[in-house]
Amino acid sequence: MKPTLFFLNDDAKILDLIKKGDEEALVIVYSQNKNAIFSLVMRNNGSEHDADDVLQESVVILWERVKSGRFEYTAKLSTFLYAVAKNVWSRKRMRKMREPATEFDNDAFATTDQSPLDEMISSERSRTIADALEQLGDPCKTLLLLYYWEERSQEEIAVQMGFANAATVKSKKYTCKKMLEKILKNNG
Amino acid sequence: MIVMKESDKKYWTDDPERIEKYVLGQVSAEEKVRMEKEIADCEPCKAKLREEMEIAAGIRRYGRDALKQRLRSKLKRERASQYYSYQYIGLAASVVIIAIGIGLYKIWFSDLVAPKQFRQQEIVLTQKQDSAEEKIVPQENNEQGTPSQNLTEQREIAKRKKSNLADEQLSNKPSQISSGAGADQLQQTPPAAALADAGESNSSQGSSAIWLIGKVVMVTGQLETMSHSESKMEMSKRSDKQAVKEKSVETAASEKMIAVRRAKDEGIVLQQRAAKDIPDARTRQYTMHAQEVQTLLERTDNGFSLTLYADNVKDSDLQEAVVETLTEDSLVVSLPHQRIAFRMPSGWNSQPAHRR
């Protein structure tokens, strides 16, 4: 699908902002897609609060994908976001309401293929680990976020965090993970 | 390519880098299938892989939650900003609506206000005690005017305004009252008086009456300058230079007035009413001053009717009254004990006239 020049230009600006780490892009994407996503969620038994939550999560997923370099511009951002929101709302609703899947739950969205990690993020265990990471503090927290969330290479992390080289990052990462495991063990 | 040998009893899950690559999805689909097949029978391997994935998921969740929190904060600020914007817009709209309301109120009720044009420059006929010389003294009655303004310019502007206004007013249909004197006759004139009171410039309503301000310039038969002292005080307020200039203009005008005096008779019927009969609306809009006579000028079939609202004018005075036009835009009513001067709209006296 070839996007029109208008959307190419508009989306390109947003993608550029995200790549630069400008979080104002999140607000722009949220505002631009609010009507469509709210309509989608509320048409499928969701409340306004649910719609707000789904849209926020979808926008964050877009941010993740772009920042990690896993985003491929094959459709307009609005199309991508709509597909992500469908999946997010489907998972949320099944989890919360234990409802059977609806007509769009089985849709295949090439742009939103969920990784095994995405499936696990909503688990209770992931919440415990997130809490432990908060306790871990910096610089380990930042390092692990850069590596596991933003999927930066060890070389990039070394530059960003001022480590000597990738080997130092690797060593530091190992230490941080051990500290995290220790916190998790202590927290039970 | 990852190849695990059975003899080593080691799996790829023992290699931190490999397990991280798998967890982060940095292996190809083909390799992923092979790796999963390798640990299919290794429960500790699967447990280790799951643990690694949970850590990665937890870290990602932390990142997402933190980013969502920041997004919520930004949206909250955005909404608050929009809210205040709407409030400002609402406030501005309220101000505009109030202003429009005040404007409409003034428009609807402004028909009770006497037009400024007639008050811009009243001509007062004065007569010096010693020389009995008549002259026109411009009197600044315009509250908006500035004394320092050039007198000639003021007169030109006033003349133009007055001319336009008079053309509008005097071209309207004549009043039903054609002649007669006294209060009885005047009692039949409320419509015209009301129209006049509603505004001299209200030509759109067909009014044929206008209010005039008469200046009493002489009392008790002598050439006493009643307004001379006022005029003198006013003169003293102005700069000497301006006063000299003004005086020269006034002298010229006076000479002209004398030349045209009695040159034309007007068909004017004089009437008198008590000052208390002045309509309330008129008294509200115009502050009465001593030496001023509120006078209603109405066009009649036979000419004009001039009703003086003055308590000190008697019927017998009216019998001896003489109405004279001094210039095209000034008129003097000479009564036995006083003279009353009027500044008239231009072109008002185009009809034949007679004395009463």
XYZ file of C-alpha atoms in Angstrom:
544
model
C 0.000 0.000 0.000
C 1.472 3.262 -1.068
C 0.584 6.111 1.229
C -0.298 9.419 -0.300
C 2.181 12.216 -0.129
C 0.028 13.985 2.419
C 0.037 11.106 4.849
C 3.616 10.277 4.066
C 4.563 13.781 5.010
C 2.375 13.829 8.111
C 3.424 10.401 9.325
C 7.040 11.070 8.508
C 7.013 14.051 10.806
C 5.586 11.978 13.641
C 8.012 9.137 13.084
C 10.868 11.590 13.015
C 9.727 13.068 16.336
C 9.508 9.609 17.907
C 12.948 8.660 16.656
C 14.293 11.834 18.223
C 12.620 10.870 21.491
C 10.229 13.823 21.463
C 7.306 12.634 23.551
C 5.041 15.379 22.198
C 4.617 12.985 19.269
C 2.599 10.765 21.601
C 0.087 13.536 22.189
C -0.165 14.236 18.470
C -0.768 10.572 17.632
C -3.261 10.282 20.484
C -5.235 13.299 19.322
C -5.197 12.282 15.667
C -6.529 8.787 16.371
C -8.800 9.479 19.295
C -12.094 9.442 17.412
C -11.410 6.227 15.520
C -10.083 4.256 18.489
C -12.715 5.496 20.915
C -15.365 4.555 18.397
C -13.831 1.099 17.963
C -13.665 0.334 21.671
C -17.019 1.808 22.589
C -18.704 -0.034 19.734
C -17.356 -3.247 21.248
C -18.730 -2.897 24.749
C -15.934 -0.724 26.036
C -16.269 2.334 28.169
C -14.690 5.704 27.516
C -12.103 4.860 30.136
C -11.313 1.598 28.373
C -10.961 3.434 25.086
C -8.612 5.947 26.650
C -6.497 3.154 28.105
C -6.408 1.194 24.851
C -5.416 4.245 22.843
C -2.650 5.140 25.281
C -1.286 1.617 25.178
C -1.462 1.529 21.400
C 0.418 4.786 21.149
C 3.072 3.445 23.507
C 3.415 0.285 21.434
C 3.919 2.424 18.348
C 6.601 4.345 20.225
C 8.276 1.076 21.240
C 8.266 -0.268 17.740
C 9.711 2.857 16.227
C 12.356 3.304 18.888
C 13.453 -0.330 18.676
C 13.602 -0.200 14.889
C 10.973 -2.925 14.573
C 8.452 -0.626 12.940
C 8.036 -1.014 9.212
C 6.164 1.694 7.433
C 3.856 -0.409 5.307
C 0.633 1.426 6.108
C -0.480 4.742 7.464
C 0.171 5.246 11.129
C -3.558 5.456 11.743
C -4.052 2.034 10.142
C -1.274 0.541 12.222
C -2.640 2.116 15.376
C -6.160 0.915 14.651
C -4.909 -2.655 14.245
C -2.854 -2.473 17.447
C -5.813 -1.050 19.334
C -8.000 -3.914 18.101
C -5.566 -6.460 19.482
C -5.024 -4.607 22.710
C -8.734 -4.236 23.351
C -9.390 -7.850 22.401
C -6.827 -9.091 24.907
C -8.003 -6.740 27.600
C -11.613 -7.666 27.163
C -10.980 -11.379 27.150
C -8.891 -11.025 30.258
C -11.345 -8.823 32.103
C -14.692 -10.074 30.941
C -13.859 -13.642 29.936
C -15.865 -13.023 26.819
C -15.592 -15.074 23.666
C -13.621 -13.597 20.853
C -15.423 -11.261 18.524
C -15.218 -10.989 14.801
C -12.005 -9.024 14.806
C -10.123 -11.125 17.308
C -8.976 -13.563 14.652
C -7.908 -10.916 12.210
C -4.368 -11.165 11.087
C -2.467 -7.907 11.276
C 0.912 -8.151 9.743
C 1.903 -4.859 11.263
C 1.004 -5.825 14.809
C 2.353 -9.317 15.197
C 2.678 -9.844 18.879
C 5.918 -11.143 20.276
C 5.860 -13.694 23.104
C 6.976 -10.876 25.379
C 3.902 -8.828 24.499
C 1.760 -11.689 25.622
C 3.541 -11.875 28.946
C 3.567 -8.177 29.698
C 0.075 -8.185 31.090
C 0.843 -11.001 33.526
C 1.024 -10.494 37.255
C 4.608 -11.676 37.244
C 5.640 -8.849 34.964
C 4.130 -6.381 37.427
C 6.253 -7.851 40.209
C 9.345 -7.537 38.087
C 8.443 -3.945 37.181
C 8.164 -3.128 40.874
C 11.539 -4.772 41.511
C 13.081 -2.712 38.725
C 11.834 0.443 40.412
C 13.615 -0.669 43.569
C 16.773 -1.430 41.608
C 17.243 2.224 40.739
C 19.778 3.809 38.397
C 21.983 3.126 36.529
C 20.861 -0.500 36.378
C 17.243 0.474 35.710
C 18.206 2.667 32.759
C 20.610 0.109 31.382
C 18.080 -2.708 31.501
C 15.384 -0.482 30.020
C 17.642 0.515 27.159
C 18.537 -3.082 26.477
C 15.212 -4.880 26.946
C 12.660 -2.154 26.191
C 14.297 0.102 23.659
C 16.346 -2.833 22.358
C 19.480 -0.800 21.983
C 22.709 -2.561 21.182
C 25.418 -2.752 23.806
C 27.547 -0.372 21.750
C 24.749 2.232 21.686
C 24.195 1.853 25.415
C 27.908 2.335 26.048
C 27.814 5.618 24.150
C 24.593 6.810 25.737
C 25.490 5.906 29.312
C 29.147 6.759 29.098
C 30.550 3.263 29.553
C 33.966 2.445 28.152
C 32.756 -0.092 25.611
C 30.217 -2.799 24.824
C 32.056 -5.302 26.994
C 31.614 -3.046 29.980
C 27.925 -2.830 29.223
C 27.694 -6.589 28.971
C 29.363 -7.008 32.333
C 27.270 -4.308 33.944
C 24.104 -5.803 32.509
C 24.952 -9.175 33.986
C 25.508 -7.584 37.394
C 22.244 -5.664 37.188
C 20.252 -8.753 36.309
C 21.700 -10.607 39.249
C 20.715 -7.668 41.499
C 17.222 -7.730 40.074
C 16.896 -11.458 40.654
C 18.045 -10.905 44.228
C 15.361 -8.268 44.779
C 12.744 -10.581 43.307
C 13.888 -13.367 45.551
C 13.721 -11.084 48.593
C 10.272 -9.860 47.616
C 9.157 -13.478 47.469
C 23.745 -21.402 13.503
C 23.352 -22.905 16.925
C 24.154 -26.581 17.203
C 23.789 -28.311 20.471
C 25.507 -31.617 20.962
C 23.879 -34.270 23.061
C 27.249 -35.286 24.506
C 27.878 -31.837 25.941
C 24.600 -31.904 27.847
C 24.455 -28.245 27.211
C 21.676 -26.261 25.605
C 21.578 -22.830 24.060
C 19.636 -21.606 27.061
C 22.893 -21.825 29.016
C 24.337 -19.067 26.833
C 23.109 -15.679 28.143
C 23.608 -13.936 24.817
C 21.686 -16.559 22.868
C 18.839 -16.672 25.309
C 18.616 -12.852 25.188
C 18.560 -12.896 21.401
C 15.719 -15.386 21.491
C 13.816 -13.404 24.072
C 14.216 -10.150 22.194
C 13.145 -11.795 18.927
C 16.504 -11.236 17.310
C 16.611 -14.686 15.714
C 15.063 -15.714 12.461
C 11.818 -17.660 12.399
C 13.607 -20.739 11.100
C 16.230 -20.636 13.804
C 13.602 -19.978 16.402
C 11.747 -23.161 15.473
C 14.945 -25.172 15.628
C 15.874 -23.702 19.009
C 12.476 -24.481 20.431
C 12.686 -28.010 19.100
C 16.029 -28.458 20.821
C 14.681 -27.687 24.246
C 11.381 -29.476 23.766
C 12.429 -32.259 26.101
C 14.481 -30.096 28.461
C 12.246 -28.835 31.227
C 14.982 -26.870 33.043
C 15.809 -25.165 29.729
C 12.192 -24.178 29.241
C 11.968 -22.916 32.794
C 15.085 -20.846 32.343
C 13.777 -19.462 29.076
C 10.484 -18.574 30.711
C 12.249 -16.839 33.563
C 14.327 -14.817 31.142
C 11.238 -13.863 29.202
C 9.428 -12.799 32.347
C 12.268 -10.500 33.303
C 12.296 -8.967 29.852
C 8.494 -8.593 29.928
C 8.630 -7.004 33.365
C 11.247 -4.510 32.235
C 9.195 -3.687 29.163
C 6.106 -3.287 31.274
C 7.960 -0.860 33.475
C 9.020 1.113 30.394
C 5.502 1.129 28.968
C 3.893 2.100 32.223
C 6.352 4.939 32.721
C 5.761 6.177 29.183
C 1.984 5.892 29.585
C 2.221 7.869 32.787
C 4.116 10.618 31.006
C 1.583 10.542 28.170
C -1.271 10.881 30.687
C 0.438 13.878 32.259
C 0.858 15.501 28.880
C -2.755 14.829 27.939
C -3.900 16.224 31.264
C -1.940 19.407 30.659
C -3.282 19.555 27.122
C -6.863 19.180 28.338
C -6.345 21.757 31.058
C -4.880 24.114 28.504
C -7.870 23.529 26.230
C -10.205 24.061 29.183
C -8.610 27.395 29.971
C -8.680 28.308 26.302
C -12.398 27.595 26.231
C -12.808 29.634 29.400
C -10.992 32.571 27.863
C -13.052 32.228 24.712
C -16.200 32.095 26.828
C -15.133 35.142 28.774
C -14.344 37.053 25.598
C -17.692 35.998 24.112
C -19.459 37.190 27.259
C -17.755 40.559 27.028
C -18.732 40.867 23.378
C -22.323 39.869 24.120
C -22.538 42.385 26.968
C -21.060 45.080 24.757
C -23.551 44.267 22.009
C -26.343 44.274 24.587
C -25.327 47.694 25.855
C -25.068 48.901 22.287
C -28.528 47.631 21.409
C -29.923 49.102 24.599
C -28.476 52.456 23.714
C -29.759 52.202 20.168
C -33.258 51.315 21.315
C -33.425 54.033 23.897
C -31.269 56.626 22.226
C -34.262 58.050 20.404
C -34.944 59.954 23.587
C -31.605 61.663 23.358
C -31.451 65.080 21.747
C -28.995 65.077 18.890
C -25.719 66.691 19.610
C -25.745 68.697 16.421
C -28.136 71.283 17.784
C -26.043 71.705 20.859
C -22.727 71.957 19.221
C -22.705 75.642 18.825
C -25.478 77.847 20.084
C -25.512 81.354 18.782
C -26.356 83.805 21.473
C -27.518 87.188 20.483
C -26.078 89.705 22.853
C -26.366 93.407 22.977
C -23.907 95.679 24.629
C -25.346 97.960 27.226
C -23.591 101.052 25.993
C -23.679 100.768 22.244
C -26.779 98.656 21.703
C -24.758 96.816 19.196
C -25.911 93.340 18.446
C -23.490 90.661 17.758
C -23.244 86.945 17.687
C -21.263 85.328 20.401
C -20.506 81.713 19.777
C -21.103 79.757 22.912
C -19.475 76.410 23.418
C -22.274 74.185 24.494
C -20.837 71.097 23.066
C -19.611 68.990 25.913
C -17.389 67.106 23.546
C -15.865 70.112 21.905
C -12.532 71.601 22.803
C -12.247 75.331 23.363
C -8.923 75.434 21.650
C -10.373 74.264 18.372
C -10.264 76.671 15.554
C -13.471 78.694 15.634
C -13.879 78.895 11.911
C -13.517 75.176 11.575
C -16.020 74.624 14.322
C -18.526 76.822 12.625
C -18.019 75.124 9.307
C -18.495 71.703 10.845
C -21.514 72.799 12.831
C -22.993 74.411 9.763
C -22.580 71.297 7.690
C -24.088 69.102 10.380
C -26.914 71.485 10.986
C -27.624 71.801 7.305
C -27.823 68.057 6.854
C -30.039 67.648 9.863
C -32.368 70.442 8.926
C -32.732 69.109 5.419
C -33.799 65.805 6.873
C -36.180 67.223 9.392
C -37.861 69.973 7.487
C -38.492 67.859 4.466
C -40.820 65.664 6.475
C -44.581 65.812 6.318
C -46.134 68.823 8.037
C -47.843 68.600 11.380
C -51.590 68.551 11.634
C -51.460 71.700 13.755
C -51.506 74.650 11.432
C -52.248 77.652 13.568
C -53.537 78.823 16.879
C -52.183 80.085 20.139
C -52.269 79.223 23.741
C -52.241 76.126 25.760
C -55.549 74.854 24.437
C -54.254 74.714 20.956
C -51.035 73.150 22.038
C -52.780 70.438 23.945
C -53.760 69.023 20.610
C -50.147 68.579 19.677
C -48.860 65.703 21.751
C -47.963 63.557 18.736
C -45.766 66.255 17.274
C -44.335 67.144 20.635
C -43.740 63.527 21.372
C -42.041 63.087 18.059
C -39.942 66.094 18.679
C -39.159 64.835 22.096
C -38.245 61.500 20.726
C -35.459 63.235 18.889
C -35.179 66.117 16.548
C -33.218 64.095 14.107
C -35.688 61.267 13.990
C -36.699 62.032 10.469
C -37.418 58.436 9.651
C -40.506 58.632 11.815
C -41.840 61.632 9.919
C -41.362 64.116 12.712
C -41.983 67.770 11.739
C -41.092 69.239 15.058
C -37.787 70.054 16.598
C -36.689 71.320 19.916
C -34.803 74.586 20.022
C -32.923 76.219 22.829
C -33.730 79.885 23.049
C -31.273 82.230 24.686
C -32.737 85.128 26.612
C -30.654 88.077 25.665
C -32.508 91.070 27.048
C -34.851 91.639 29.945
C -36.989 94.590 31.169
C -36.851 96.390 27.895
C -33.276 97.573 28.239
C -30.476 96.309 26.164
C -29.130 94.336 29.023
C -26.759 91.564 28.143
C -27.930 88.661 30.211
C -25.546 86.235 28.730
C -22.833 88.789 28.342
C -21.267 87.949 31.695
C -21.290 84.264 30.873
C -19.821 84.964 27.536
C -17.239 87.188 29.104
C -16.221 84.493 31.566
C -15.925 82.032 28.810
C -13.890 84.435 26.795
C -11.524 84.911 29.671
C -10.885 81.200 29.764
C -9.623 81.186 26.269
C -6.300 82.420 25.199
C -6.081 86.077 24.306
C -5.085 85.258 20.802
C -8.078 83.104 20.178
C -10.384 85.611 21.803
C -9.181 88.383 19.532
C -9.642 86.186 16.499
C -13.085 85.124 17.669
C -14.127 88.656 18.342
C -13.246 89.769 14.863
C -15.292 86.955 13.397
C -18.191 87.830 15.633
C -18.097 91.449 14.651
C -18.308 90.526 10.999
C -21.203 88.247 11.664
C -22.944 90.924 13.678
C -22.730 93.393 10.858
C -24.198 90.868 8.520
C -27.004 90.156 10.937
C -27.932 93.785 11.206
C -27.962 94.066 7.444
C -30.410 91.246 6.989
C -32.518 92.109 9.989
C -36.170 92.344 9.197
C -35.367 91.335 5.672
C -37.717 88.469 5.754
C -40.908 87.751 7.576
C -41.705 84.280 8.589
C -45.099 82.649 8.959
C -44.587 81.786 12.565
C -47.348 81.344 15.091
C -46.177 81.922 18.611
C -47.517 79.906 21.476
C -46.663 79.664 25.124
C -46.775 76.917 27.654
C -45.580 76.578 31.208
C -42.109 75.182 31.730
C -43.550 72.318 33.743
C -45.300 71.110 30.586
C -42.020 70.191 28.979
C -42.134 66.431 28.438
C -40.188 64.459 31.008
C -38.111 62.775 28.378
C -36.926 66.152 27.155
C -36.023 67.323 30.637
C -34.180 64.120 31.251
C -32.082 64.516 28.177
C -31.325 68.168 28.383
C -30.297 70.022 31.499
C -32.107 73.286 31.787
C -30.126 76.433 32.305
C -31.119 79.874 33.378
C -31.544 82.232 30.443
C -32.601 79.379 28.241
C -36.057 78.749 26.907
C -37.047 75.307 25.701
C -38.956 75.866 22.514
C -40.727 73.507 20.175
C -40.670 74.430 16.497
C -43.302 72.678 14.402
C -44.020 72.930 10.736
C -47.654 73.647 10.048
C -49.698 73.957 6.912
C -49.358 77.724 7.031
C -45.822 78.014 8.192
C -44.431 77.316 11.582
C -45.547 77.121 15.135
C -43.132 78.174 17.832
C -44.103 77.099 21.334
C -42.165 78.769 24.127
C -42.046 76.791 27.332
C -41.503 79.746 29.610
C -43.364 80.781 32.724
C -42.521 84.460 32.423
C -44.147 84.882 29.018
C -47.770 85.960 29.074
C -50.430 85.852 26.414
C -50.335 89.628 26.242
C -46.611 89.408 25.564
C -47.338 87.196 22.618
C -49.691 89.782 21.168
C -46.848 92.266 21.007
C -44.225 89.817 19.975
C -42.139 90.325 16.889
C -40.383 87.462 15.207
C -37.360 88.372 13.166
C -34.840 86.413 11.246
C -31.393 87.879 11.526
C -29.573 85.447 9.358
C -30.700 82.348 7.562
C -29.944 80.319 10.611
C -30.856 82.603 13.454
C -34.162 83.895 14.670
C -35.095 86.353 17.405
C -38.395 86.590 19.208
C -38.770 90.079 20.660
C -41.182 90.245 23.560
C -41.954 93.344 25.611
C -39.554 92.423 28.375
C -37.120 90.103 26.788
C -35.661 88.895 23.583
C -35.060 85.267 22.831
C -32.565 84.186 20.205
C -32.564 80.883 18.404
C -30.070 79.114 16.288
C -32.107 77.616 13.440
C -31.403 74.762 11.065
C -30.356 75.947 7.619
C -33.121 76.218 5.075
C -35.843 76.108 7.654
C -37.495 79.368 6.582
C -37.983 78.847 2.915
C -41.721 79.463 3.147
C -43.489 82.832 3.242
C -44.153 84.200 6.675
C -46.206 86.716 8.547
C -46.110 88.470 11.855
C -48.396 87.858 14.617
